[in-house]
Every structure is written in C-alpha cells, then in structure tokens.
Amino acid sequence: FGGTWIDPSNVALSSSIDTSGTSAGQFEYLYVVSNGVCPFDTASVQVIVDGSCDYLVGMEELQTYIRVYPNPTNGNFEVTISKQLNSGDISVEDLNGKIIRRISTVSEVANLIDISDVMNGVYIIRIKVDSGEYITRIVKN
C-alpha cells in the first residue's frame, strides 16, 4: 500500500533501506500504512545490531576468491571459485528474479555456463558457498 518506514528517531525514511548507523543496540522501526479508506495501521519492527559483527568482511573476502568472466559475454562465461571456499551452487537470474540457469554442484575450478539462448541484457549471478553468498551482474551482448 506504499507505507512509510519511520526510524528510531521518529524520522520518515525515503526508502526501506536505512544505512544511517552502525551502532550496536536494539532499535525500533515503525511501518505505517493506509489504503485511504481504513484507519492507519502501524507495525513495530525491532532490529538488533550486533556490534561485534562486521558484515562487510565476508563480502570482501568472497570477492577475492570468486571470478566471473568474460563480462560482458556473448553467451558463454565461466565462474571460477577458489579451493579455499567450500563449493555451493550458482544461479543465473533475470532482473525479475526468475532463475534461468542453476548449477547445484559447483566445481572448485572453472564452471562453464551457457546463456546463449536467452535475450541480450543484464543478468544476476548468485553464488552460494558455505561462508556466504556473492552476488554480481553479467551483461550478455
């Protein structure tokens, strides 16, 4: 219904993503919505931030162990996962989130993926390994 998120300081957010702080603690956000006919409805969401957790460390580390190339591609590309990571699965999704390719058992070396039969455009590559999930984009020409 196009509701509004309100941060712990009682300030309306411009989107559902709040990147304003990294302080540890418990924070209460409100989501306020109305359909114009019924009264406003409010939901309270409590967010607990663990101050000892550096959420960016895993992403930076994954980036050094995973390679997707060539990008852009004409249809065939490789995903290389370093042997330091426990292998997981790879999915190729369109921008609507529809999975168009999936490899469930990933090799520690090169994984050849063929998307030559799909339309040109931008696709999301989602790589899941034991230590996290790496997401990148690939352009098919």
Backbone as CSV, one residue per row, in Angstrom:
resi,resn,N_x,N_y,N_z,CA_x,CA_y,CA_z,C_x,C_y,C_z
1,PHE,0.805,-1.210,0.000,0.000,0.000,0.000,0.841,1.264,0.000
2,GLY,2.155,1.130,-0.139,3.004,2.316,-0.179,3.165,2.964,1.164
3,GLY,3.398,2.170,2.184,3.553,2.694,3.530,4.857,3.447,3.719
4,THR,5.053,3.928,4.944,6.226,4.716,5.288,6.963,4.063,6.448
5,TRP,8.282,3.922,6.307,9.127,3.453,7.393,9.556,4.651,8.224
6,ILE,9.515,4.503,9.546,9.917,5.571,10.462,11.048,5.034,11.331
7,ASP,12.175,5.756,11.368,13.348,5.277,12.102,13.202,5.506,13.605
8,PRO,14.144,5.021,14.417,14.050,5.165,15.873,14.026,6.618,16.355
9,SER,14.463,7.552,15.522,14.426,8.974,15.882,13.114,9.626,15.471
10,ASN,12.150,8.811,15.026,10.834,9.267,14.596,10.893,10.106,13.318
11,VAL,11.848,9.765,12.425,12.006,10.454,11.152,11.620,9.487,10.040
12,ALA,10.779,9.932,9.109,10.362,9.090,7.988,11.547,8.848,7.055
13,LEU,11.713,7.581,6.647,12.793,7.220,5.727,12.310,7.353,4.290
14,SER,13.229,7.672,3.385,12.856,7.824,1.983,12.718,6.478,1.267
15,SER,13.243,5.390,1.877,13.106,4.047,1.319,13.101,3.044,2.460
16,SER,13.024,1.766,2.130,13.006,0.739,3.171,14.411,0.356,3.621
17,ILE,15.434,1.022,3.110,16.810,0.720,3.484,17.349,1.873,4.316
18,ASP,17.811,1.561,5.528,18.378,2.570,6.411,19.850,2.244,6.607
19,THR,20.721,3.071,6.074,22.160,2.862,6.202,22.786,3.957,7.046
20,SER,21.998,4.554,7.916,22.469,5.727,8.635,23.364,5.426,9.816
21,GLY,23.349,4.212,10.334,24.164,3.967,11.507,24.625,2.539,11.634
22,THR,25.703,2.362,12.401,26.226,1.025,12.635,26.417,0.768,14.130
23,SER,25.805,1.578,14.984,25.949,1.414,16.421,25.231,0.167,16.892
24,ALA,25.863,-0.516,17.852,25.242,-1.713,18.420,24.063,-1.313,19.296
25,GLY,23.094,-2.205,19.388,21.944,-1.954,20.245,20.655,-2.464,19.635
26,GLN,19.548,-2.130,20.303,18.223,-2.507,19.831,17.516,-1.246,19.362
27,PHE,16.910,-1.340,18.172,16.270,-0.174,17.575,14.879,-0.549,17.108
28,GLU,13.922,0.332,17.353,12.546,0.068,16.941,12.184,0.945,15.747
29,TYR,11.777,0.272,14.657,11.304,0.949,13.462,9.794,0.740,13.369
30,LEU,9.115,1.704,12.789,7.673,1.598,12.578,7.387,1.602,11.088
31,TYR,6.383,0.834,10.700,5.906,0.852,9.324,4.441,1.260,9.385
32,VAL,4.117,2.387,8.773,2.773,2.944,8.838,2.172,2.897,7.440
33,VAL,0.943,2.354,7.346,0.304,2.201,6.046,-1.194,2.509,6.162
34,SER,-1.762,3.014,5.071,-3.198,3.249,4.996,-3.629,3.110,3.550
35,ASN,-4.838,2.602,3.354,-5.354,2.481,1.990,-6.267,3.646,1.623
36,GLY,-6.367,4.654,2.496,-7.183,5.823,2.214,-8.624,5.677,2.673
37,VAL,-9.041,4.457,2.985,-10.401,4.208,3.441,-10.389,3.832,4.918
38,CYS,-9.573,2.845,5.258,-9.465,2.368,6.638,-8.479,3.255,7.396
39,PRO,-8.547,3.207,8.727,-7.586,3.992,9.519,-6.153,3.494,9.286
40,PHE,-5.184,4.323,9.652,-3.781,3.948,9.539,-3.508,2.710,10.383
41,ASP,-2.608,1.854,9.901,-2.175,0.679,10.640,-0.670,0.784,10.810
42,THR,-0.174,0.427,11.977,1.246,0.542,12.275,1.788,-0.790,12.749
43,ALA,2.936,-1.170,12.201,3.651,-2.364,12.655,4.973,-1.910,13.248
44,SER,5.359,-2.536,14.343,6.615,-2.235,15.002,7.614,-3.355,14.705
45,VAL,8.827,-2.976,14.272,9.865,-3.957,13.959,11.090,-3.622,14.801
46,GLN,11.527,-4.588,15.604,12.710,-4.383,16.426,13.928,-4.954,15.704
47,VAL,14.962,-4.122,15.553,16.197,-4.524,14.891,17.292,-4.554,15.942
48,ILE,17.993,-5.691,16.032,19.092,-5.832,16.979,20.386,-5.859,16.183
49,VAL,21.281,-4.911,16.472,22.559,-4.807,15.787,23.655,-5.311,16.715
50,ASP,24.381,-6.343,16.248,25.486,-6.917,16.996,26.737,-6.104,16.693
51,GLY,27.250,-5.396,17.671,28.408,-4.532,17.470,29.689,-5.270,17.145
52,SER,29.750,-6.569,17.458,30.970,-7.336,17.180,30.990,-7.896,15.766
53,CYS,29.913,-7.695,15.015,29.800,-8.267,13.673,30.155,-7.220,12.626
54,ASP,31.149,-7.530,11.799,31.489,-6.668,10.677,30.920,-7.321,9.424
55,TYR,29.747,-6.894,9.000,29.028,-7.551,7.919,29.696,-7.404,6.562
56,LEU,30.644,-6.499,6.391,31.310,-6.329,5.100,32.515,-7.246,4.917
57,VAL,33.076,-7.749,5.999,34.280,-8.561,5.901,34.061,-9.770,5.012
58,GLY,32.973,-10.495,5.192,32.718,-11.683,4.388,32.569,-11.375,2.912
59,MET,31.938,-10.274,2.578,31.736,-9.925,1.175,33.066,-9.601,0.496
60,GLU,33.908,-8.853,1.177,35.209,-8.513,0.607,36.054,-9.768,0.418
61,GLU,35.987,-10.681,1.380,36.753,-11.922,1.292,36.242,-12.795,0.145
62,LEU,34.924,-12.931,0.029,34.368,-13.723,-1.063,34.785,-13.176,-2.419
63,GLN,34.826,-11.870,-2.545,35.164,-11.235,-3.815,36.562,-11.628,-4.284
64,THR,37.474,-11.885,-3.360,38.837,-12.248,-3.759,38.932,-13.695,-4.209
65,TYR,37.958,-14.528,-3.882,38.002,-15.954,-4.205,37.100,-16.358,-5.367
66,ILE,36.312,-15.440,-5.877,35.354,-15.761,-6.939,35.625,-14.853,-8.139
67,ARG,35.587,-15.453,-9.336,35.810,-14.685,-10.570,34.758,-15.081,-11.602
68,VAL,34.104,-14.090,-12.206,33.117,-14.303,-13.267,33.644,-13.591,-14.513
69,TYR,33.866,-14.358,-15.602,34.461,-13.768,-16.800,34.125,-14.596,-18.035
70,PRO,34.134,-14.064,-19.230,34.273,-12.641,-19.541,32.973,-11.896,-19.254
71,ASN,33.095,-10.648,-18.988,31.938,-9.808,-18.733,32.189,-8.457,-19.381
72,PRO,31.467,-8.129,-20.439,30.274,-8.781,-20.998,30.626,-10.077,-21.726
73,THR,29.561,-10.865,-21.973,29.708,-12.146,-22.640,28.807,-12.214,-23.863
74,ASN,29.163,-13.088,-24.796,28.293,-13.351,-25.946,27.391,-14.547,-25.685
75,GLY,27.540,-15.181,-24.548,26.676,-16.309,-24.204,27.307,-17.321,-23.286
76,ASN,28.618,-17.540,-23.398,29.312,-18.469,-22.516,30.221,-17.693,-21.578
77,PHE,30.171,-18.041,-20.293,31.075,-17.419,-19.338,31.456,-18.451,-18.290
78,GLU,32.511,-18.155,-17.552,32.993,-19.057,-16.514,32.877,-18.408,-15.156
79,VAL,32.580,-19.233,-14.175,32.632,-18.819,-12.779,33.720,-19.673,-12.145
80,THR,34.746,-19.014,-11.649,35.845,-19.715,-11.001,35.781,-19.444,-9.507
81,ILE,35.790,-20.526,-8.733,35.728,-20.433,-7.278,37.006,-21.041,-6.723
82,SER,37.724,-20.288,-5.925,38.974,-20.763,-5.359,38.740,-21.946,-4.433
83,LYS,39.731,-22.811,-4.326,39.597,-24.006,-3.497,39.516,-23.677,-2.008
84,GLN,39.791,-22.424,-1.609,39.661,-22.035,-0.201,38.204,-22.026,0.259
85,LEU,37.267,-21.923,-0.691,35.842,-21.900,-0.357,35.244,-23.281,-0.544
86,ASN,34.364,-23.653,0.356,33.597,-24.880,0.140,32.572,-24.585,-0.933
87,SER,32.519,-25.434,-1.943,31.653,-25.153,-3.083,30.180,-25.236,-2.701
88,GLY,29.369,-24.524,-3.448,27.939,-24.475,-3.215,27.192,-24.551,-4.518
89,ASP,26.355,-23.559,-4.799,25.649,-23.562,-6.075,25.658,-22.170,-6.705
90,ILE,25.435,-22.175,-8.025,25.418,-20.941,-8.815,24.061,-20.843,-9.489
91,SER,23.461,-19.660,-9.451,22.239,-19.455,-10.220,22.383,-18.186,-11.044
92,VAL,21.776,-18.217,-12.225,21.711,-17.055,-13.103,20.243,-16.644,-13.118
93,GLU,19.979,-15.386,-12.804,18.603,-14.898,-12.714,18.418,-13.696,-13.628
94,ASP,17.196,-13.545,-14.138,16.901,-12.310,-14.857,16.638,-11.218,-13.820
95,LEU,16.400,-9.998,-14.257,16.228,-8.889,-13.314,14.927,-8.960,-12.526
96,ASN,14.036,-9.879,-12.900,12.806,-10.099,-12.131,12.977,-11.194,-11.098
97,GLY,14.165,-11.797,-11.023,14.429,-12.848,-10.047,14.132,-14.253,-10.536
98,LYS,13.726,-14.402,-11.792,13.447,-15.722,-12.343,14.769,-16.432,-12.631
99,ILE,14.916,-17.644,-12.110,16.140,-18.411,-12.324,16.112,-19.009,-13.719
100,ILE,17.162,-18.701,-14.504,17.226,-19.234,-15.867,18.274,-20.335,-16.000
101,ARG,19.229,-20.400,-15.077,20.221,-21.480,-15.034,20.580,-21.731,-13.572
102,ARG,20.856,-22.986,-13.253,21.310,-23.316,-11.903,22.288,-24.473,-11.982
103,ILE,23.408,-24.318,-11.279,24.371,-25.401,-11.130,24.415,-25.717,-9.647
104,SER,23.982,-26.919,-9.279,23.893,-27.279,-7.868,25.217,-27.769,-7.293
105,THR,25.975,-28.505,-8.051,27.262,-28.982,-7.573,28.334,-28.207,-8.309
106,VAL,28.960,-27.293,-7.594,29.914,-26.395,-8.211,31.322,-26.960,-8.092
107,SER,32.050,-26.873,-9.179,33.447,-27.301,-9.206,34.304,-26.248,-8.519
108,GLU,35.421,-26.670,-7.954,36.333,-25.721,-7.323,37.098,-24.901,-8.348
109,VAL,37.064,-25.325,-9.585,37.775,-24.573,-10.622,36.758,-23.887,-11.515
110,ALA,36.884,-24.001,-12.818,36.012,-23.281,-13.738,34.676,-23.993,-13.931
111,ASN,33.611,-23.236,-13.859,32.260,-23.717,-14.121,31.759,-22.975,-15.351
112,LEU,31.610,-23.689,-16.464,31.171,-23.067,-17.709,29.646,-22.963,-17.706
113,ILE,29.155,-21.773,-17.988,27.713,-21.531,-18.017,27.360,-20.958,-19.386
114,ASP,26.333,-21.536,-19.998,25.900,-21.131,-21.331,24.544,-20.444,-21.239
115,ILE,24.512,-19.161,-21.598,23.239,-18.423,-21.647,23.024,-17.870,-23.059
116,SER,23.568,-18.571,-24.050,23.463,-18.083,-25.428,22.028,-18.100,-25.943
117,ASP,21.148,-18.875,-25.297,19.768,-18.967,-25.765,18.827,-17.939,-25.134
118,VAL,19.342,-17.067,-24.257,18.487,-16.049,-23.641,18.734,-14.702,-24.301
119,MET,17.803,-13.792,-24.110,17.880,-12.471,-24.722,19.082,-11.683,-24.190
120,ASN,19.580,-10.762,-24.983,20.641,-9.877,-24.520,20.126,-9.029,-23.374
121,GLY,20.997,-8.728,-22.439,20.604,-7.905,-21.304,21.495,-8.156,-20.102
122,VAL,21.039,-7.695,-18.951,21.767,-7.822,-17.698,21.154,-8.958,-16.886
123,TYR,22.010,-9.799,-16.319,21.581,-10.936,-15.512,22.325,-10.928,-14.179
124,ILE,21.682,-11.459,-13.173,22.255,-11.540,-11.835,22.879,-12.922,-11.652
125,ILE,24.113,-12.958,-11.173,24.801,-14.212,-10.860,24.839,-14.313,-9.339
126,ARG,24.237,-15.357,-8.801,24.186,-15.572,-7.355,24.989,-16.836,-7.042
127,ILE,26.044,-16.687,-6.261,26.932,-17.794,-5.934,26.861,-18.029,-4.426
128,LYS,26.363,-19.194,-4.040,26.239,-19.535,-2.621,27.329,-20.529,-2.252
129,VAL,28.081,-20.186,-1.223,29.094,-21.072,-0.671,28.866,-21.129,0.837
130,ASP,29.569,-22.028,1.518,29.360,-22.181,2.958,29.561,-20.889,3.739
131,SER,30.499,-20.067,3.303,30.823,-18.866,4.064,29.973,-17.648,3.689
132,GLY,29.035,-17.796,2.759,28.178,-16.670,2.413,27.658,-16.741,0.998
133,GLU,27.167,-15.599,0.543,26.601,-15.513,-0.794,27.218,-14.320,-1.502
134,TYR,27.677,-14.541,-2.727,28.269,-13.496,-3.553,27.317,-13.231,-4.708
135,ILE,27.004,-11.963,-4.932,26.078,-11.588,-5.996,26.769,-10.565,-6.890
136,THR,26.698,-10.813,-8.202,27.255,-9.872,-9.166,26.355,-9.858,-10.398
137,ARG,26.677,-9.016,-11.346,25.900,-8.924,-12.582,26.776,-9.311,-13.763
138,ILE,26.112,-9.800,-14.811,26.810,-10.072,-16.061,25.960,-9.504,-17.183
139,VAL,26.625,-8.996,-18.198,25.925,-8.443,-19.360,26.096,-9.409,-20.507
140,LYS,24.968,-9.775,-21.145,25.011,-10.638,-22.328,24.739,-9.767,-23.549
141,ASN,25.672,-9.777,-24.494,25.525,-8.993,-25.729,24.996,-9.878,-26.833
